Amino acid sequence: MADHDRIEGSVKQAGGSIKEGVGKLTGDEKLKAEGRAEKVEGKVQNTVGGIKDTVREGDKRR
């Protein structure tokens, strides 16, 4: 089962992409920057979740 952080990170990435797109369409630089920041946050959280999954799988194999 996927780690909660991976799921939440993916949701943040998607939300950030939407914000960034809306910011581009409206010319709102602040919204665009917030979207980019959210995407990065989501990527980091997703990576942390992946590491947790890997560690968890390694523990099961022992």
C-alpha positions as YAML, in Angstrom:
chain: A
units: angstrom
residues:
- id: 1
  name: MET
  ca: [0.00, 0.00, 0.00]
- id: 2
  name: ALA
  ca: [1.26, 3.46, -0.87]
- id: 3
  name: ASP
  ca: [2.37, 5.70, 1.94]
- id: 4
  name: HIS
  ca: [0.01, 8.52, 2.94]
- id: 5
  name: ASP
  ca: [2.76, 11.06, 2.13]
- id: 6
  name: ARG
  ca: [2.91, 9.84, -1.47]
- id: 7
  name: ILE
  ca: [-0.81, 10.32, -1.95]
- id: 8
  name: GLU
  ca: [-0.86, 13.71, -0.27]
- id: 9
  name: GLY
  ca: [2.22, 14.78, -2.22]
- id: 10
  name: SER
  ca: [0.58, 13.88, -5.51]
- id: 11
  name: VAL
  ca: [-2.50, 15.88, -4.58]
- id: 12
  name: LYS
  ca: [-0.32, 18.91, -3.72]
- id: 13
  name: GLN
  ca: [1.51, 18.59, -7.02]
- id: 14
  name: ALA
  ca: [-1.78, 18.53, -8.94]
- id: 15
  name: GLY
  ca: [-3.13, 21.49, -7.00]
- id: 16
  name: GLY
  ca: [0.08, 23.39, -7.59]
- id: 17
  name: SER
  ca: [-0.11, 22.71, -11.33]
- id: 18
  name: ILE
  ca: [-3.65, 24.05, -11.41]
- id: 19
  name: LYS
  ca: [-2.68, 27.18, -9.45]
- id: 20
  name: GLU
  ca: [0.31, 27.76, -11.68]
- id: 21
  name: GLY
  ca: [-1.85, 27.37, -14.79]
- id: 22
  name: VAL
  ca: [-4.50, 29.77, -13.52]
- id: 23
  name: GLY
  ca: [-1.76, 32.23, -12.61]
- id: 24
  name: LYS
  ca: [-0.37, 32.03, -16.15]
- id: 25
  name: LEU
  ca: [-3.80, 32.51, -17.69]
- id: 26
  name: THR
  ca: [-4.68, 35.50, -15.52]
- id: 27
  name: GLY
  ca: [-1.21, 37.02, -15.47]
- id: 28
  name: ASP
  ca: [-1.11, 36.70, -11.67]
- id: 29
  name: GLU
  ca: [2.58, 36.22, -10.87]
- id: 30
  name: LYS
  ca: [1.91, 35.64, -7.17]
- id: 31
  name: LEU
  ca: [-0.54, 32.79, -7.88]
- id: 32
  name: LYS
  ca: [1.87, 31.32, -10.41]
- id: 33
  name: ALA
  ca: [4.68, 31.37, -7.84]
- id: 34
  name: GLU
  ca: [2.43, 29.82, -5.19]
- id: 35
  name: GLY
  ca: [1.57, 27.05, -7.63]
- id: 36
  name: ARG
  ca: [5.23, 26.36, -8.34]
- id: 37
  name: ALA
  ca: [5.99, 26.27, -4.61]
- id: 38
  name: GLU
  ca: [3.11, 23.85, -4.00]
- id: 39
  name: LYS
  ca: [4.38, 21.59, -6.78]
- id: 40
  name: VAL
  ca: [7.84, 21.49, -5.20]
- id: 41
  name: GLU
  ca: [6.30, 20.78, -1.79]
- id: 42
  name: GLY
  ca: [4.32, 17.94, -3.29]
- id: 43
  name: LYS
  ca: [7.37, 16.47, -5.01]
- id: 44
  name: VAL
  ca: [9.33, 16.51, -1.76]
- id: 45
  name: GLN
  ca: [6.45, 14.93, 0.17]
- id: 46
  name: ASN
  ca: [6.02, 12.30, -2.55]
- id: 47
  name: THR
  ca: [9.74, 11.48, -2.37]
- id: 48
  name: VAL
  ca: [9.58, 11.13, 1.42]
- id: 49
  name: GLY
  ca: [6.64, 8.76, 1.02]
- id: 50
  name: GLY
  ca: [8.59, 6.72, -1.53]
- id: 51
  name: ILE
  ca: [11.51, 6.41, 0.87]
- id: 52
  name: LYS
  ca: [9.15, 5.29, 3.63]
- id: 53
  name: ASP
  ca: [7.67, 2.67, 1.28]
- id: 54
  name: THR
  ca: [11.14, 1.40, 0.38]
- id: 55
  name: VAL
  ca: [12.16, 1.14, 4.04]
- id: 56
  name: ARG
  ca: [8.90, -0.58, 4.92]
- id: 57
  name: GLU
  ca: [9.34, -3.12, 2.10]
- id: 58
  name: GLY
  ca: [12.92, -3.77, 3.21]
- id: 59
  name: ASP
  ca: [11.71, -4.49, 6.76]
- id: 60
  name: LYS
  ca: [9.13, -6.98, 5.46]
- id: 61
  name: ARG
  ca: [11.80, -8.95, 3.62]
- id: 62
  name: ARG
  ca: [13.81, -9.57, 6.78]
...
